Coordinates of N, CA and C and ligand atoms in Angstrom, one line a residue:
M1 N 13.4 135.6 -201.1 CA 13.4 135.2 -199.7 C 14.8 135.1 -199.2
E2 N 15.0 135.6 -197.9 CA 16.3 135.6 -197.3 C 16.5 134.2 -196.7
R3 N 17.6 133.5 -197.1 CA 17.9 132.2 -196.4 C 19.2 132.4 -195.7
L4 N 19.1 132.9 -194.4 CA 20.3 133.3 -193.6 C 20.6 132.3 -192.6
L5 N 21.9 131.9 -192.6 CA 22.4 130.9 -191.6 C 23.7 131.5 -191.0
V6 N 23.7 131.8 -189.7 CA 24.9 132.3 -189.1 C 25.5 131.2 -188.1
L7 N 26.8 130.9 -188.3 CA 27.4 129.9 -187.4 C 28.4 130.7 -186.5
V8 N 28.4 130.4 -185.2 CA 29.4 131.0 -184.3 C 29.9 130.0 -183.3
R9 N 31.2 129.9 -183.2 CA 31.8 129.1 -182.2 C 31.7 129.8 -180.8
H10 N 31.6 129.1 -179.8 CA 31.5 129.7 -178.4 C 32.7 130.6 -178.2
G11 N 32.6 131.5 -177.2 CA 33.7 132.3 -176.8 C 34.7 131.5 -176.0
Q12 N 35.9 132.1 -175.8 CA 36.9 131.3 -175.1 C 36.4 130.7 -173.8
S13 N 36.7 129.4 -173.6 CA 36.3 128.7 -172.4 C 37.4 128.6 -171.4
E14 N 37.1 128.2 -170.1 CA 38.1 128.1 -169.1 C 39.2 127.1 -169.5
W15 N 38.7 126.0 -170.2 CA 39.7 125.0 -170.6 C 40.4 125.4 -171.9
N16 N 39.9 126.2 -172.7 CA 40.6 126.8 -173.8 C 41.8 127.6 -173.3
L17 N 41.5 128.4 -172.2 CA 42.6 129.2 -171.6 C 43.7 128.3 -171.0
K18 N 43.2 127.2 -170.4 CA 44.2 126.3 -169.8 C 44.8 125.3 -170.8
N19 N 44.4 125.4 -172.1 CA 44.9 124.6 -173.2 C 44.7 123.1 -173.0
L20 N 43.5 122.8 -172.5 CA 43.1 121.4 -172.2 C 42.1 120.9 -173.3
F21 N 42.3 119.7 -173.7 CA 41.3 119.1 -174.6 C 39.9 119.0 -173.8
T22 N 38.9 119.5 -174.5 CA 37.6 119.8 -173.8 C 36.5 118.8 -174.2
G23 N 36.3 118.7 -175.5 CA 35.2 117.7 -175.9 C 33.9 117.9 -175.2
W24 N 33.4 116.9 -174.6 CA 32.0 116.9 -174.0 C 32.0 117.4 -172.6
K25 N 33.2 117.8 -172.0 CA 33.2 118.4 -170.7 C 32.6 119.8 -170.8
D26 N 32.2 120.3 -169.6 CA 31.4 121.5 -169.7 C 31.9 122.7 -168.9
P27 N 33.1 123.2 -169.2 CA 33.6 124.4 -168.5 C 32.9 125.6 -169.0
G28 N 32.9 126.6 -168.1 CA 32.3 127.9 -168.5 C 33.2 128.8 -169.4
L29 N 32.6 130.0 -169.6 CA 33.4 130.9 -170.4 C 34.3 131.7 -169.5
T30 N 35.5 132.1 -170.0 CA 36.3 133.1 -169.3 C 35.8 134.5 -169.5
D31 N 36.4 135.4 -168.8 CA 36.0 136.8 -169.0 C 36.2 137.2 -170.5
Q32 N 37.3 136.7 -171.0 CA 37.6 137.0 -172.5 C 36.5 136.4 -173.3
G33 N 36.1 135.2 -173.0 CA 35.0 134.5 -173.8 C 33.7 135.3 -173.7
V34 N 33.4 135.8 -172.5 CA 32.2 136.6 -172.4 C 32.3 137.9 -173.3
A35 N 33.5 138.5 -173.2 CA 33.7 139.7 -174.1 C 33.6 139.4 -175.6
E36 N 34.1 138.2 -175.9 CA 34.1 137.8 -177.4 C 32.6 137.6 -177.8
A37 N 31.8 137.1 -176.9 CA 30.4 136.8 -177.2 C 29.7 138.2 -177.4
H38 N 30.0 139.1 -176.5 CA 29.4 140.5 -176.6 C 29.8 141.1 -177.9
K39 N 31.1 141.0 -178.3 CA 31.6 141.6 -179.5 C 30.9 140.9 -180.7
A40 N 30.7 139.6 -180.7 CA 30.0 138.9 -181.8 C 28.6 139.5 -181.9
G41 N 27.9 139.7 -180.8 CA 26.5 140.3 -180.8 C 26.5 141.7 -181.4
E42 N 27.5 142.5 -181.0 CA 27.7 143.8 -181.5 C 27.9 143.8 -183.0
Q43 N 28.8 142.9 -183.5 CA 29.1 142.8 -184.9 C 27.8 142.5 -185.7
L44 N 27.0 141.6 -185.2 CA 25.8 141.2 -185.9 C 24.8 142.3 -185.9
R45 N 24.7 143.0 -184.7 CA 23.8 144.2 -184.6 C 24.2 145.3 -185.6
D46 N 25.5 145.5 -185.7 CA 26.0 146.6 -186.6 C 25.6 146.2 -188.1
L47 N 25.5 144.9 -188.3 CA 25.1 144.5 -189.7 C 23.6 144.4 -189.8
K48 N 22.9 144.9 -188.8 CA 21.4 144.9 -188.7 C 20.8 143.6 -189.0
L49 N 21.5 142.5 -188.4 CA 20.9 141.2 -188.6 C 20.1 140.8 -187.4
N50 N 19.0 140.2 -187.6 CA 18.1 139.7 -186.6 C 17.7 138.2 -186.9
F51 N 17.3 137.4 -185.9 CA 17.0 136.0 -186.1 C 15.6 135.6 -185.7
D52 N 15.2 134.5 -186.4 CA 13.9 134.0 -186.0 C 14.0 132.7 -185.2
L53 N 15.2 132.2 -185.2 CA 15.4 130.9 -184.6 C 16.9 130.7 -184.2
A54 N 17.1 130.0 -183.1 CA 18.5 129.7 -182.7 C 18.6 128.2 -182.4
F55 N 19.8 127.7 -182.6 CA 20.2 126.3 -182.3 C 21.5 126.3 -181.5
T56 N 21.6 125.4 -180.5 CA 22.9 125.3 -179.8 C 23.1 123.9 -179.3
S57 N 24.2 123.6 -178.6 CA 24.4 122.3 -178.1 C 23.9 122.2 -176.7
V58 N 24.2 121.2 -176.0 CA 23.8 121.0 -174.6 C 24.9 121.4 -173.6
L59 N 25.9 122.1 -174.2 CA 27.1 122.5 -173.4 C 27.0 124.0 -173.1
S60 N 27.3 124.3 -171.8 CA 27.0 125.7 -171.4 C 27.8 126.8 -172.1
R61 N 29.1 126.4 -172.6 CA 29.9 127.5 -173.2 C 29.2 128.0 -174.5
A62 N 28.5 127.1 -175.2 CA 27.8 127.5 -176.4 C 26.5 128.2 -176.0
Q63 N 25.8 127.6 -175.1 CA 24.5 128.3 -174.7 C 24.7 129.7 -174.1
K64 N 25.8 129.8 -173.3 CA 26.0 131.2 -172.7 C 26.4 132.2 -173.8
T65 N 27.2 131.7 -174.8 CA 27.6 132.6 -175.9 C 26.4 133.0 -176.7
L66 N 25.5 132.1 -176.9 CA 24.3 132.4 -177.7 C 23.4 133.4 -176.9
G67 N 23.3 133.2 -175.6 CA 22.5 134.1 -174.7 C 23.0 135.5 -174.8
I68 N 24.3 135.6 -174.7 CA 24.9 137.0 -174.7 C 24.7 137.7 -176.1
I69 N 24.9 136.9 -177.2 CA 24.6 137.4 -178.5 C 23.2 137.9 -178.6
L70 N 22.2 137.1 -178.2 CA 20.8 137.5 -178.3 C 20.5 138.7 -177.4
E71 N 21.2 138.8 -176.3 CA 21.1 140.0 -175.4 C 21.5 141.2 -176.2
E72 N 22.6 141.1 -176.9 CA 23.1 142.3 -177.7 C 22.2 142.6 -178.8
L73 N 21.4 141.6 -179.3 CA 20.5 141.9 -180.4 C 19.1 142.2 -179.9
D74 N 19.0 142.3 -178.6 CA 17.7 142.6 -178.0 C 16.7 141.5 -178.4
Q75 N 17.2 140.3 -178.4 CA 16.3 139.1 -178.8 C 16.4 138.0 -177.7
I76 N 16.5 138.5 -176.5 CA 16.5 137.5 -175.4 C 15.2 136.7 -175.4
G77 N 15.3 135.4 -175.2 CA 14.1 134.6 -175.3 C 13.7 134.1 -176.6
L78 N 14.6 134.3 -177.6 CA 14.3 133.8 -179.0 C 14.2 132.3 -178.9
E79 N 13.3 131.7 -179.7 CA 13.1 130.3 -179.8 C 14.4 129.6 -180.0
T80 N 14.8 128.7 -179.1 CA 16.2 128.1 -179.2 C 16.0 126.6 -179.0
L81 N 16.6 125.8 -180.0 CA 16.6 124.4 -179.9 C 18.0 123.9 -179.5
K82 N 18.0 123.1 -178.5 CA 19.3 122.6 -177.9 C 19.4 121.1 -178.2
D83 N 20.5 120.7 -178.7 CA 20.7 119.3 -179.0 C 22.1 118.8 -178.9
Q84 N 22.3 117.7 -178.3 CA 23.7 117.2 -178.2 C 24.3 116.8 -179.5
A85 N 23.5 116.7 -180.6 CA 24.1 116.5 -181.9 C 25.0 117.6 -182.3
L86 N 24.9 118.8 -181.7 CA 25.7 119.9 -182.0 C 26.9 120.0 -181.0
N87 N 27.0 119.1 -180.1 CA 28.1 119.1 -179.1 C 29.5 119.1 -179.8
E88 N 30.5 119.5 -179.1 CA 31.9 119.4 -179.6 C 32.2 118.0 -179.9
R89 N 33.2 117.7 -180.7 CA 33.6 116.3 -180.9 C 34.1 115.8 -179.5
D90 N 33.9 114.5 -179.3 CA 34.3 113.9 -178.0 C 35.8 113.5 -178.2
Y91 N 36.6 114.1 -177.3 CA 38.1 113.8 -177.4 C 38.5 112.6 -176.7
G92 N 37.6 111.8 -176.2 CA 37.9 110.5 -175.6 C 39.0 110.6 -174.5
D93 N 40.0 109.7 -174.7 CA 41.1 109.6 -173.7 C 41.9 110.9 -173.5
L94 N 41.8 111.8 -174.5 CA 42.6 113.0 -174.4 C 41.9 114.1 -173.6
T95 N 40.6 113.8 -173.3 CA 39.8 114.9 -172.6 C 40.5 115.2 -171.3
G96 N 40.7 116.5 -171.1 CA 41.3 117.0 -169.8 C 42.8 117.1 -169.9
M97 N 43.4 116.5 -170.9 CA 44.9 116.5 -171.0 C 45.3 117.9 -171.6
N98 N 46.5 118.3 -171.2 CA 47.0 119.6 -171.7 C 47.6 119.3 -173.1
K99 N 47.3 120.2 -174.0 CA 47.6 119.9 -175.4 C 49.1 119.9 -175.7
D100 N 49.8 120.7 -174.9 CA 51.3 120.7 -175.1 C 51.9 119.4 -174.5
E101 N 51.3 119.0 -173.4 CA 51.8 117.7 -172.8 C 51.5 116.6 -173.7
A102 N 50.3 116.6 -174.4 CA 50.0 115.6 -175.4 C 51.0 115.6 -176.5
R103 N 51.4 116.8 -177.0 CA 52.4 116.9 -178.0 C 53.7 116.3 -177.6
E104 N 54.1 116.5 -176.3 CA 55.4 115.9 -175.8 C 55.2 114.4 -175.8
K105 N 54.1 113.9 -175.4 CA 53.9 112.5 -175.1 C 53.7 111.7 -176.5
F106 N 52.9 112.3 -177.4 CA 52.5 111.6 -178.6 C 53.2 112.1 -179.9
G107 N 53.8 113.4 -179.7 CA 54.4 114.0 -180.9 C 53.5 115.0 -181.6
E108 N 54.1 116.0 -182.1 CA 53.3 117.2 -182.7 C 52.4 116.7 -183.8
E109 N 53.0 115.9 -184.7 CA 52.2 115.4 -185.9 C 51.0 114.6 -185.5
Q110 N 51.2 113.7 -184.5 CA 50.1 112.8 -184.2 C 49.0 113.6 -183.5
V111 N 49.3 114.6 -182.7 CA 48.3 115.4 -182.1 C 47.6 116.3 -183.1
H112 N 48.3 116.8 -184.1 CA 47.7 117.6 -185.2 C 46.7 116.7 -186.0
I113 N 47.1 115.4 -186.2 CA 46.2 114.5 -186.9 C 45.0 114.3 -186.1
W114 N 45.1 114.0 -184.8 CA 43.9 113.8 -184.0 C 43.0 115.0 -184.0
R115 N 43.6 116.2 -183.9 CA 42.9 117.5 -183.8 C 42.2 117.9 -185.1
R116 N 42.9 117.7 -186.2 CA 42.4 118.3 -187.4 C 42.1 117.4 -188.6
S117 N 42.5 116.1 -188.5 CA 42.2 115.3 -189.7 C 40.7 114.9 -189.8
Y118 N 40.3 114.3 -190.9 CA 38.9 114.1 -191.1 C 38.5 112.8 -190.5
D119 N 39.3 111.7 -190.7 CA 38.7 110.4 -190.3 C 39.6 109.6 -189.4
I120 N 40.5 110.3 -188.7 CA 41.4 109.6 -187.7 C 41.0 110.1 -186.3
P121 N 40.3 109.2 -185.5 CA 39.8 109.7 -184.2 C 40.9 109.7 -183.1
P122 N 40.8 110.6 -182.1 CA 41.7 110.5 -181.0 C 41.3 109.2 -180.2
P123 N 42.2 108.6 -179.4 CA 41.9 107.3 -178.8 C 40.7 107.4 -177.9
G124 N 39.7 106.6 -178.2 CA 38.5 106.6 -177.4 C 37.5 107.7 -177.8
G125 N 37.8 108.5 -178.8 CA 37.0 109.7 -179.1 C 36.4 109.6 -180.5
E126 N 36.0 110.8 -181.0 CA 35.3 110.9 -182.3 C 36.3 111.6 -183.3
S127 N 36.3 111.0 -184.5 CA 37.0 111.7 -185.6 C 36.0 112.8 -186.0
L128 N 36.5 113.7 -186.9 CA 35.6 114.7 -187.5 C 34.5 114.1 -188.3
K129 N 34.9 113.0 -188.9 CA 33.9 112.2 -189.7 C 32.8 111.7 -188.8
M130 N 33.1 111.2 -187.7 CA 32.2 110.6 -186.7 C 31.3 111.8 -186.2
T131 N 31.9 112.9 -186.0 CA 31.2 114.1 -185.5 C 30.2 114.5 -186.6
A132 N 30.6 114.5 -187.8 CA 29.7 114.9 -188.9 C 28.6 113.9 -189.0
E133 N 28.8 112.7 -188.7 CA 27.7 111.7 -188.8 C 26.6 111.9 -187.8
R134 N 26.8 112.8 -186.8 CA 25.7 113.2 -186.0 C 25.3 114.7 -186.2
V135 N 26.2 115.5 -186.7 CA 25.9 116.9 -186.9 C 25.1 117.1 -188.2
L136 N 25.5 116.4 -189.3 CA 24.9 116.6 -190.6 C 23.4 116.1 -190.7
P137 N 23.2 114.9 -190.1 CA 21.7 114.5 -190.1 C 20.9 115.5 -189.3
Y138 N 21.4 116.0 -188.2 CA 20.6 117.0 -187.5 C 20.4 118.3 -188.3
Y139 N 21.5 118.7 -188.9 CA 21.4 119.9 -189.8 C 20.3 119.8 -190.9
K140 N 20.4 118.6 -191.6 CA 19.5 118.4 -192.7 C 18.1 118.2 -192.2
A141 N 17.9 117.6 -191.0 CA 16.5 117.4 -190.6 C 15.9 118.6 -189.9
E142 N 16.7 119.3 -189.1 CA 16.1 120.3 -188.2 C 16.5 121.7 -188.6
I143 N 17.7 122.0 -189.1 CA 18.1 123.4 -189.3 C 17.8 123.8 -190.8
L144 N 18.3 123.1 -191.7 CA 18.2 123.5 -193.1 C 16.8 123.7 -193.6
P145 N 15.8 122.8 -193.2 CA 14.4 123.1 -193.7 C 13.9 124.4 -193.2
R146 N 14.3 124.8 -192.0 CA 13.8 126.0 -191.4 C 14.5 127.2 -192.1
V147 N 15.8 127.1 -192.4 CA 16.5 128.2 -193.1 C 15.9 128.3 -194.5
L148 N 15.6 127.2 -195.2 CA 15.0 127.3 -196.5 C 13.6 127.9 -196.5
S149 N 12.9 127.8 -195.4 CA 11.6 128.3 -195.3 C 11.6 129.8 -195.0
G150 N 12.9 130.3 -194.8 CA 13.0 131.8 -194.6 C 13.2 132.2 -193.2
K151 N 13.4 131.2 -192.3 CA 13.7 131.5 -190.9 C 15.2 131.9 -190.7
R152 N 15.4 133.1 -190.3 CA 16.8 133.6 -190.2 C 17.4 132.9 -188.9
T153 N 18.4 132.1 -189.1 CA 18.9 131.1 -188.1 C 20.3 131.4 -187.7
I154 N 20.5 131.3 -186.3 CA 21.9 131.3 -185.8 C 22.2 130.0 -185.1
V155 N 23.3 129.5 -185.3 CA 23.8 128.2 -184.6 C 25.0 128.5 -183.8
A156 N 24.9 128.4 -182.5 CA 26.1 128.6 -181.6 C 26.6 127.2 -181.2
A157 N 27.8 126.9 -181.6 CA 28.3 125.5 -181.3 C 29.8 125.5 -181.0
H158 N 30.5 124.6 -181.6 CA 31.9 124.3 -181.2 C 32.8 124.2 -182.4
G159 N 34.1 124.3 -182.1 CA 35.0 124.3 -183.2 C 34.9 123.2 -184.2
N160 N 34.8 121.9 -183.6 CA 34.8 120.8 -184.6 C 33.4 120.4 -185.0
S161 N 32.4 120.7 -184.2 CA 31.1 120.3 -184.7 C 30.7 121.3 -185.8
L162 N 31.2 122.6 -185.7 CA 31.0 123.5 -186.8 C 31.9 123.2 -188.0
R163 N 33.1 122.8 -187.8 CA 34.0 122.4 -188.9 C 33.3 121.3 -189.7
S164 N 32.7 120.4 -189.1 CA 32.1 119.3 -189.8 C 30.9 119.8 -190.7
L165 N 30.2 120.8 -190.2 CA 29.1 121.4 -191.0 C 29.7 122.3 -192.1
I166 N 30.7 123.1 -191.8 CA 31.4 124.0 -192.8 C 31.9 123.1 -193.9
M167 N 32.5 122.0 -193.6 CA 33.0 121.1 -194.7 C 32.0 120.8 -195.7
E168 N 30.8 120.5 -195.2 CA 29.6 120.2 -196.1 C 29.2 121.4 -196.8
L169 N 29.0 122.6 -196.1 CA 28.4 123.8 -196.7 C 29.4 124.3 -197.8
E170 N 30.7 124.3 -197.5 CA 31.6 124.9 -198.4 C 32.3 123.8 -199.4
G171 N 31.8 122.6 -199.2 CA 32.3 121.5 -200.1 C 33.8 121.3 -200.0
L172 N 34.3 121.3 -198.8 CA 35.8 121.2 -198.5 C 36.2 119.8 -198.5
S173 N 37.4 119.5 -199.0 CA 38.0 118.2 -199.0 C 38.6 117.9 -197.7
P174 N 38.9 116.6 -197.3 CA 39.6 116.3 -196.1 C 40.9 117.1 -196.0
E175 N 41.6 117.3 -197.1 CA 42.8 118.1 -197.0 C 42.5 119.6 -196.7
E176 N 41.5 120.1 -197.3 CA 41.1 121.5 -197.0 C 40.6 121.7 -195.6
I177 N 39.8 120.8 -195.1 CA 39.3 121.0 -193.7 C 40.4 120.8 -192.7
L178 N 41.4 120.1 -193.0 CA 42.6 120.0 -192.1 C 43.2 121.3 -191.7
K179 N 43.1 122.3 -192.7 CA 43.7 123.6 -192.4 C 42.7 124.6 -191.9
R180 N 41.4 124.3 -191.8 CA 40.4 125.2 -191.4 C 40.3 125.3 -189.9
E181 N 40.5 126.5 -189.4 CA 40.4 126.8 -188.0 C 39.2 127.8 -187.7
L182 N 38.6 127.7 -186.6 CA 37.5 128.6 -186.2 C 37.9 129.3 -185.0
G183 N 37.9 130.7 -185.0 CA 38.3 131.5 -183.9 C 37.1 131.4 -182.9
T184 N 37.4 131.6 -181.6 CA 36.3 131.6 -180.6 C 35.5 132.9 -180.8
G185 N 34.2 132.7 -180.8 CA 33.3 133.9 -180.8 C 33.2 134.7 -182.1
T186 N 33.6 134.1 -183.2 CA 33.6 134.9 -184.4 C 32.5 134.3 -185.4
P187 N 31.5 135.1 -185.7 CA 30.4 134.7 -186.5 C 30.8 134.5 -188.0
I188 N 30.2 133.5 -188.6 CA 30.4 133.3 -190.1 C 29.0 133.3 -190.7
I189 N 28.8 134.2 -191.6 CA 27.4 134.5 -192.2 C 27.3 133.8 -193.5
Y190 N 26.3 132.9 -193.6 CA 26.1 132.2 -194.9 C 24.7 132.6 -195.4
R191 N 24.6 132.8 -196.7 CA 23.3 133.0 -197.4 C 23.2 131.8 -198.4
L192 N 22.1 131.2 -198.3 CA 21.9 130.0 -199.1 C 20.8 130.2 -200.3
D193 N 20.9 129.4 -201.3 CA 19.9 129.5 -202.3 C 18.7 128.5 -202.0
E194 N 17.8 128.4 -202.9 CA 16.6 127.6 -202.5 C 16.9 126.1 -202.4
D195 N 18.1 125.7 -202.9 CA 18.5 124.3 -202.8 C 19.4 124.1 -201.6
G196 N 19.7 125.1 -200.8 CA 20.6 125.0 -199.7 C 22.0 125.1 -200.1
K197 N 22.3 125.5 -201.3 CA 23.7 125.8 -201.7 C 24.1 127.1 -201.2
V198 N 25.4 127.3 -200.9 CA 25.9 128.5 -200.3 C 26.1 129.5 -201.5
I199 N 25.4 130.7 -201.3 CA 25.6 131.8 -202.3 C 26.7 132.7 -201.8
S200 N 26.8 133.0 -200.5 CA 27.8 133.9 -200.0 C 28.3 133.5 -198.6
V201 N 29.5 133.8 -198.3 CA 30.1 133.5 -197.0 C 30.7 134.8 -196.5
Q202 N 30.4 135.2 -195.3 CA 31.1 136.4 -194.7 C 31.7 136.0 -193.4
D203 N 33.0 135.8 -193.3 CA 33.6 135.4 -192.0 C 34.0 136.7 -191.3
L204 N 33.3 137.0 -190.1 CA 33.6 138.2 -189.4 C 34.9 138.2 -188.7
A205 N 35.6 137.1 -188.7 CA 36.9 137.0 -188.1 C 37.9 137.7 -189.1
A206 N 37.5 137.6 -190.4 CA 38.5 138.0 -191.4 C 38.8 139.5 -191.4
Ligands
2PG1 O1 39.4 120.8 -176.9 C1 38.4 120.8 -177.7 O2 37.3 120.4 -177.4 C2 38.6 121.5 -179.0 C3 38.0 122.8 -179.1 O3 38.4 123.6 -178.0 O4 40.0 121.7 -179.2 P1 40.7 121.6 -180.6 O5 40.5 123.0 -181.2 O6 42.1 121.3 -180.3 O7 40.0 120.6 -181.4

């Protein structure tokens, strides 16, 4: 039985382009982000992948990316579950702030820690650990059982909500996840065994 799980971060958003901390805000995709979503769909189509089920967040940048990918796969209308558990990490007081201005104000190191560390939250926001505390229970309750039953599944979500899931899937340490970046609109293909352990990973960004 095929146990297929594909993760894809949304295409470039308007706030990615403006270099603003986004979190739970809901900007749309830029033209480049739309093109990235089409390319992701084409890549998956070229690999002859099809899906039985999709998951995404309640934010439009992820939903729109998923919709474009499904369009490329001729799977418009595929059963899709949307849940805020898959939302991007909440950036709290940094939301809407320019990342370079934040580096000037707080220092490069502090901003890197807030952006990429495991358990240090930005002021008023969520750490990656806190994000994982909502992503992983949802994954284990709603996504994994369906993948293990043979439902070929795609999850379109966000850089940090997916990093928290990848940390679990790939057994990464807090030091390793610190260095893990996800490009916009680039699918990562996982195949799992019957226990949900990763057998293979194919990062289409690579
Ligand atoms: O601003 C955000 O919400 C995230 C993702 O775009 O940014 P970062 O990659 O810096 O965590």
